[in-house]
Amino acid sequence: MSKQFKSVQETLEKYIPAEELSEVKRILYGYNRGQHVKSIPICQEALDLANKNNFEIVASKVEAEPEQLRKPRIVRLGIIQNSIGAETTAPVQDQYLAIEAKIEKMIDAAGAMGVNVLCLQETWHMPFAFCTRERYPWVEFAESATTGQSIKFIQRMARKYNMVIISPMLERDEVHAGTIHNTAVVVGNNGNIIGKSRKNHIPRTGDFNESTYYMESTLGHPVFETIYGKIGINICYGRHHNLNWLAYGLNGAEIVFNPSATVGELSEPMWGVEARNAAMTNNYFVGSINRVGTEYFPNEFTSGNGKPAHKDFGHFYGSSYFSSPDNCCTPSLSRVSDGLNISEVDLNLCQQVKDKWNFQMTGRYELYAKFLEDYIKPNYQPNIIRDPSMK
Amino acid sequence: MSKQFKSVQETLEKYIPAEELSEVKRILYGYNRGQHVKSIPICQEALDLANKNNFEIVASKVEAEPEQLRKPRIVRLGIIQNSIGAETTAPVQDQYLAIEAKIEKMIDAAGAMGVNVLCLQETWHMPFAFCTRERYPWVEFAESATTGQSIKFIQRMARKYNMVIISPMLERDEVHAGTIHNTAVVVGNNGNIIGKSRKNHIPRTGDFNESTYYMESTLGHPVFETIYGKIGINICYGRHHNLNWLAYGLNGAEIVFNPSATVGELSEPMWGVEARNAAMTNNYFVGSINRVGTEYFPNEFTSGNGKPAHKDFGHFYGSSYFSSPDNCCTPSLSRVSDGLNISEVDLNLCQQVKDKWNFQMTGRYELYAKFLEDYIKPNYQPNIIRDPSMK
C-alpha cells in the first residue's frame, strides 16, 4: 500500500468475491438497478492525452426510463480534479500558467469524449492558500470574472468544444471596491458568460481561514438554464448546509456541482454521504469535485489545534464522483492523481424520481417557512417538553 | 451466501486485509478517530437472553474529549429491530402478545446492559399492514397513547429498568373523533408519560399507503428533555426531509431516533446515507431502526408497478445502527435477524462538534426563512438565469 490509500471501490473489487461484491455495491453505491449504471468506453484520443499527461479518466452512464411524450435528454457531464502545477514559491503568473497547461489537456480529453457540461474544482487557478492568512501574493490570483485571464481561457475552451464550462475562481470585483469573492462563472457553449454564482457559506473550521479573504454571497441560489440543462453551483462548505442544497433544487436545478477543497482528516467520511444525500432528497445530479495532492507553502502557519507550525494543509483527497437523483453514485476518481470523471446522464431521471418519491409534494414547506421565521427571532422559545418528574 | 445477504460490514471484515480494511472503514464509517469508537463487552445475562430467544446484540461506544467545566454525560442508547411474532392471520390480540413477548426479552437484555434510553421500531406492536389498504382488522391495532395495552407494557418495563423508552405506535385519538396517528410516545424512567410526537411526513410511494390511514402531525418538532438527554423522534419517511431533521436539531435535540419500516429494493442504498448526513450536519446522535423480515398478508394486493398481485411487502432489511454527531457510525445489526444495538455515548460530543464545525453559526437561517416564505407563494418566480443565446 502506498503512503496514500488509492480508492475504496478498487479495494472492494480486488478482494470481495463476485456474488457478495454485488450485494456490497448495491447497498453502498445503489447499484441495485444494474441496468442503469454502466461503464462507457474511453476513446483513444482521450486515453492518449491521459497517459501522456498523467491523469486518470473514469466514465460511466446513468440511464432513465423511456417516456411517451419526452425524448431522453442525454448529456455528458464532466468534472476535473487536479493538483497544482508549480511550487507555491514560483511567481504567481507562472503558477497560473502551469495549472492552465494541465487543465487545457484535461479539457481536450473532455472535448474528445463529447462532454457537454464541465465543472472545474474550487479556485482551480491557484493553490488553496487561505490556510496561510497571508494576503500577498495570494490575493494576486484574484481576477475579474469577465475579463480575467482564467475566464478568457475558459471561454476559448468552451467555444472550441461547444461545451458549457463552470469555472470556480477567486474573483476581484472591481465594480465593488475591489472586494474578493469565491465565485463560479458559468460559461455557455458559445463561450458567452451566462452569469455567476458565489459561495453561500464560508467555513470557520480547521485551516479554512477563508472568512478573512471573502464574505458570504448575496446572489442567492441562481440556477443557470443552458442548452444542456439547468445548473446550480454549491461551492465547498455549502455542502454541509442542507438548506443550501434544497434552495438550488427548489429553483429547478437538474445538476448541482460542488467544487471543493477539503482534506482527509477533517472531512473524508462525510464526502461520500453529504452529496449523495443531497442528490437523493432533492432529486438532481450532483458532481462532487475535490482537489488532489498536498500543497506546501513558503511560510509556516498554525492550525489552532495545539500542533506545531507547519507548511501544508494536509492531503486533498480527490475522490471526485457523481451522485444520481435516484440513489446511485458513480465510481470515483482516485485519492491520489489528477483526473477527469465523466458521466452520461438522462436528465429526465430527475422528474421521474420526483414523481416516484414525492418528496417535494410532502415537503410541508409552509411549516418550515414558519419554523425558520420563528427560529431567527432573538426570543425564540424552542419546543422542549421537559419531564415534569425531573427536579 | 443465504438468500438474504447478512451484512456489508461483516463481508468487508471477512475479505479485506487489515491495513487496507482500516482505510476502508475510516472512509466509509468514519473510524478515523479509532480511539473514539470501541466495542463494549456484552454481559452474560444479555448473551443468554439473546441466545435463548434468537436475537443479536451489538454494542459499541463513542467517546468525546474531556472538558474542564462539564463532566462527561455518558448514556447508553439502545435500539431494537424485530420481526412480527405470529402470522398476520392470527387474531389481533394474539399477534400483539406474540410481539410483546419478543420485545420483553429484548428489553430485559437492554436492562441487563444498563441501557438508559431505548427506542423501538415504527408501530412495533403490529405488522406493517398499510400496504393492504384494508381497514379491518389492521386499524384494531390502534390504541390510546396513554391507556392502551402496549403503552402500559412499556411503562412497566421503563419502571423496571429505570429506562426512558420511546414507543412508536399506531394511536387511536379518542379525544379527536377516534382519528388514527403514527405516534411515538416518550415514557420517562419512572414510567411516566412525558409526551408524544407524531409522524411529520407521510409517504406516497411504493406500497406505503399510509396516507389512507393517518395524516401529517400537527405537533411540530417537540424535543423531550429527560434525565438522560434531549430526544427527538423523526418517524420513518421524515428521514428523507432534511428540514425535518434540522428542526429537531434547532430545537436542541442531542439524540434523534428514526423508527422506520422500509424495504430493500426501494431504499436500501439510502439507509446508510440519510441518517448519517443528518447526524453530521445537525450534530446529534441518530438511532436508525428498521424492522426485519418479510410479512405476508392474507389477501393479495398490487403495488402500482405493473407487477402481479402478491401478499408481501418485500424484505424489511433491519440494519439498525447509530450515527454520531462527528461523522462516525457504529456497526449495524444484520439484515436478517431480530436484534438489540447498544451505543454508549457521551452527549458532550454534540456541542463539541458544533464548536468545531460552526454549521449553526454559518447557517444563514434568515436567508432561508425568506427563501421559503417566497417559495410557498403561488406566484413564486424561481431564480433562473437563462442563457440569452438560447432561442
Short mmCIF file of C-alpha atoms in Angstrom, two decimals, chain B residues 18-217:
data_model
loop_
_atom_site.label_atom_id
_atom_site.label_comp_id
_atom_site.label_asym_id
_atom_site.label_seq_id
_atom_site.Cartn_x
_atom_site.Cartn_y
_atom_site.Cartn_z
CA ALA B 18 -6.13 -5.39 7.90
CA GLU B 19 -4.17 -2.41 6.65
CA GLU B 20 -6.50 -1.68 3.75
CA LEU B 21 -9.55 -2.53 5.86
CA SER B 22 -8.56 0.20 8.23
CA GLU B 23 -8.59 2.74 5.38
CA VAL B 24 -11.89 1.42 4.04
CA LYS B 25 -13.53 1.68 7.46
CA ARG B 26 -12.06 5.11 8.04
CA ILE B 27 -13.54 6.42 4.79
CA LEU B 28 -16.86 4.54 4.86
CA TYR B 29 -17.66 4.64 8.56
CA GLY B 30 -15.61 7.48 9.99
CA TYR B 31 -13.36 5.26 12.08
CA ASN B 32 -10.54 7.76 11.69
CA ARG B 33 -10.73 8.51 15.35
CA GLY B 34 -10.05 4.93 16.28
CA GLN B 35 -9.81 5.79 19.93
CA HIS B 36 -13.38 7.08 19.84
CA VAL B 37 -15.30 4.04 18.60
CA LYS B 38 -14.80 0.84 20.54
CA SER B 39 -16.68 -2.37 21.16
CA ILE B 40 -18.01 -2.81 24.66
CA PRO B 41 -18.48 -6.18 26.33
CA ILE B 42 -21.88 -7.82 26.43
CA CYS B 43 -22.76 -9.24 29.85
CA GLN B 44 -23.58 -12.91 30.32
CA GLU B 45 -27.21 -12.30 31.24
CA ALA B 46 -27.81 -10.39 27.98
CA LEU B 47 -25.94 -13.02 25.97
CA ASP B 48 -28.06 -15.78 27.48
CA LEU B 49 -31.26 -13.91 26.67
CA ALA B 50 -30.07 -13.34 23.11
CA ASN B 51 -29.08 -16.95 22.55
CA LYS B 52 -32.23 -18.36 24.07
CA ASN B 53 -34.53 -16.01 22.18
CA ASN B 54 -32.71 -15.79 18.86
CA PHE B 55 -31.75 -12.21 18.70
CA GLU B 56 -28.48 -10.47 18.05
CA ILE B 57 -26.73 -7.92 20.29
CA VAL B 58 -24.19 -5.41 19.04
CA ALA B 59 -22.58 -2.94 21.45
CA SER B 60 -20.14 -0.10 20.94
CA LYS B 61 -19.18 3.20 22.45
CA VAL B 62 -18.40 6.63 21.06
CA GLU B 63 -16.25 8.86 23.22
CA ALA B 64 -15.85 12.61 23.49
CA GLU B 65 -12.98 14.80 24.60
CA PRO B 66 -12.71 15.66 28.30
CA GLU B 67 -13.71 19.23 29.16
CA GLN B 68 -12.70 21.41 32.11
CA LEU B 69 -16.10 22.59 33.29
CA ARG B 70 -18.50 19.85 32.27
CA LYS B 71 -18.31 16.24 33.34
CA PRO B 72 -18.85 13.63 30.63
CA ARG B 73 -22.55 12.92 30.10
CA ILE B 74 -22.42 9.21 29.40
CA VAL B 75 -25.66 7.49 28.39
CA ARG B 76 -26.31 4.10 26.92
CA LEU B 77 -28.65 4.21 23.96
CA GLY B 78 -30.47 1.15 22.69
CA ILE B 79 -32.48 0.39 19.55
CA ILE B 80 -34.47 -2.75 18.84
CA GLN B 81 -35.40 -4.27 15.48
CA ASN B 82 -37.79 -7.19 15.29
CA SER B 83 -39.88 -9.34 13.02
CA ILE B 84 -43.51 -9.98 13.90
CA GLY B 85 -44.29 -12.81 16.32
CA ALA B 86 -47.26 -14.59 14.75
CA GLU B 87 -48.89 -14.99 11.36
CA THR B 88 -50.88 -11.97 10.21
CA THR B 89 -53.92 -14.27 10.04
CA ALA B 90 -53.86 -14.82 13.83
CA PRO B 91 -56.30 -12.83 15.98
CA VAL B 92 -55.15 -9.26 16.55
CA GLN B 93 -54.67 -9.78 20.25
CA ASP B 94 -52.57 -12.92 19.72
CA GLN B 95 -50.42 -11.08 17.19
CA TYR B 96 -49.86 -8.29 19.68
CA LEU B 97 -48.98 -10.62 22.54
CA ALA B 98 -46.53 -12.57 20.39
CA ILE B 99 -44.64 -9.39 19.57
CA GLU B 100 -44.80 -8.17 23.17
CA ALA B 101 -43.28 -11.44 24.34
CA LYS B 102 -40.33 -10.96 21.97
CA ILE B 103 -39.86 -7.33 22.89
CA GLU B 104 -39.95 -8.08 26.60
CA LYS B 105 -36.93 -10.37 26.31
CA MET B 106 -35.05 -7.78 24.31
CA ILE B 107 -35.83 -5.06 26.82
CA ASP B 108 -34.67 -7.43 29.56
CA ALA B 109 -31.36 -7.69 27.70
CA ALA B 110 -31.21 -3.91 27.34
CA GLY B 111 -31.87 -3.63 31.07
CA ALA B 112 -29.12 -6.11 31.85
CA MET B 113 -26.79 -4.00 29.73
CA GLY B 114 -27.71 -0.82 31.57
CA VAL B 115 -29.37 0.88 28.62
CA ASN B 116 -30.71 4.31 29.65
CA VAL B 117 -32.68 5.32 26.56
CA LEU B 118 -34.32 2.76 24.32
CA CYS B 119 -36.34 3.18 21.14
CA LEU B 120 -38.44 0.51 19.43
CA GLN B 121 -39.27 0.34 15.73
CA GLU B 122 -42.13 2.14 13.98
CA THR B 123 -45.57 0.73 15.02
CA TRP B 124 -43.68 -2.05 16.77
CA HIS B 125 -46.83 -3.71 18.12
CA MET B 126 -48.26 -4.77 14.74
CA PRO B 127 -47.39 -5.88 11.23
CA PHE B 128 -46.80 -3.06 8.77
CA ALA B 129 -50.17 -3.70 7.18
CA PHE B 130 -50.64 -0.35 5.48
CA CYS B 131 -49.66 -1.84 2.14
CA THR B 132 -53.01 -3.66 2.07
CA ARG B 133 -55.24 -0.57 2.18
CA GLU B 134 -57.69 -2.74 4.14
CA ARG B 135 -59.16 -1.13 7.24
CA TYR B 136 -60.04 -4.14 9.38
CA PRO B 137 -58.58 -5.86 11.23
CA TRP B 138 -55.49 -3.64 10.97
CA VAL B 139 -56.94 -0.49 12.48
CA GLU B 140 -57.84 -2.58 15.51
CA PHE B 141 -54.17 -2.46 16.43
CA ALA B 142 -54.54 1.28 17.03
CA GLU B 143 -54.85 2.17 20.69
CA SER B 144 -54.68 5.04 23.13
CA ALA B 145 -51.26 6.61 23.62
CA THR B 146 -51.96 6.83 27.34
CA THR B 147 -54.10 3.84 28.28
CA GLY B 148 -53.50 1.25 25.56
CA GLN B 149 -52.06 -2.14 26.46
CA SER B 150 -48.81 -1.53 24.58
CA ILE B 151 -48.09 1.68 26.45
CA LYS B 152 -48.94 0.03 29.78
CA PHE B 153 -46.41 -2.66 28.96
CA ILE B 154 -43.78 -0.06 28.04
CA GLN B 155 -44.43 1.89 31.25
CA ARG B 156 -43.92 -1.28 33.27
CA MET B 157 -40.62 -2.00 31.53
CA ALA B 158 -39.45 1.61 31.91
CA ARG B 159 -40.06 1.46 35.68
CA LYS B 160 -38.44 -1.94 35.94
CA TYR B 161 -35.18 -0.75 34.40
CA ASN B 162 -35.24 2.97 35.24
CA MET B 163 -35.14 3.47 31.49
CA VAL B 164 -36.52 6.10 29.13
CA ILE B 165 -38.37 4.19 26.41
CA ILE B 166 -39.73 5.59 23.16
CA SER B 167 -42.70 3.60 21.95
CA PRO B 168 -43.59 4.23 18.28
CA MET B 169 -47.18 3.05 17.87
CA LEU B 170 -50.42 3.34 15.94
CA GLU B 171 -52.51 5.72 18.00
CA ARG B 172 -56.26 5.99 18.20
CA ASP B 173 -57.04 9.52 19.42
CA GLU B 174 -60.41 9.12 21.14
CA VAL B 175 -60.49 12.79 22.10
CA HIS B 176 -60.37 13.79 18.46
CA ALA B 177 -63.10 11.70 16.83
CA GLY B 178 -61.15 8.46 17.01
CA THR B 179 -58.64 9.59 14.42
CA ILE B 180 -55.57 7.45 13.81
CA HIS B 181 -51.99 8.70 14.02
CA ASN B 182 -48.49 7.35 13.61
CA THR B 183 -47.13 8.33 17.01
CA ALA B 184 -44.11 7.95 19.25
CA VAL B 185 -44.78 8.07 22.98
CA VAL B 186 -41.92 9.09 25.26
CA VAL B 187 -42.03 7.26 28.57
CA GLY B 188 -39.84 8.60 31.36
CA ASN B 189 -37.59 6.50 33.53
CA ASN B 190 -40.26 6.48 36.26
CA GLY B 191 -42.78 5.00 33.85
CA ASN B 192 -44.41 8.39 33.45
CA ILE B 193 -45.62 9.51 30.04
CA ILE B 194 -43.67 12.64 29.17
CA GLY B 195 -45.40 13.31 25.90
CA LYS B 196 -45.76 12.27 22.31
CA SER B 197 -44.59 13.16 18.86
CA ARG B 198 -46.19 12.23 15.55
CA LYS B 199 -45.01 11.48 12.04
CA ASN B 200 -44.47 14.73 10.17
CA HIS B 201 -44.18 13.43 6.61
CA ILE B 202 -46.41 10.66 5.28
CA PRO B 203 -45.16 8.76 2.24
CA ARG B 204 -46.96 8.40 -1.04
CA THR B 205 -44.67 5.91 -2.73
CA GLY B 206 -44.45 2.19 -3.37
CA ASP B 207 -46.62 0.15 -1.01
CA PHE B 208 -46.51 2.83 1.65
CA ASN B 209 -50.22 3.54 1.51
CA GLU B 210 -50.16 5.13 4.95
CA SER B 211 -51.83 8.33 3.82
CA THR B 212 -55.10 6.38 3.67
CA TYR B 213 -54.76 5.59 7.40
CA TYR B 214 -53.42 8.75 9.04
CA MET B 215 -52.46 12.36 8.39
CA GLU B 216 -49.41 14.55 8.96
CA SER B 217 -48.60 15.59 12.52
#
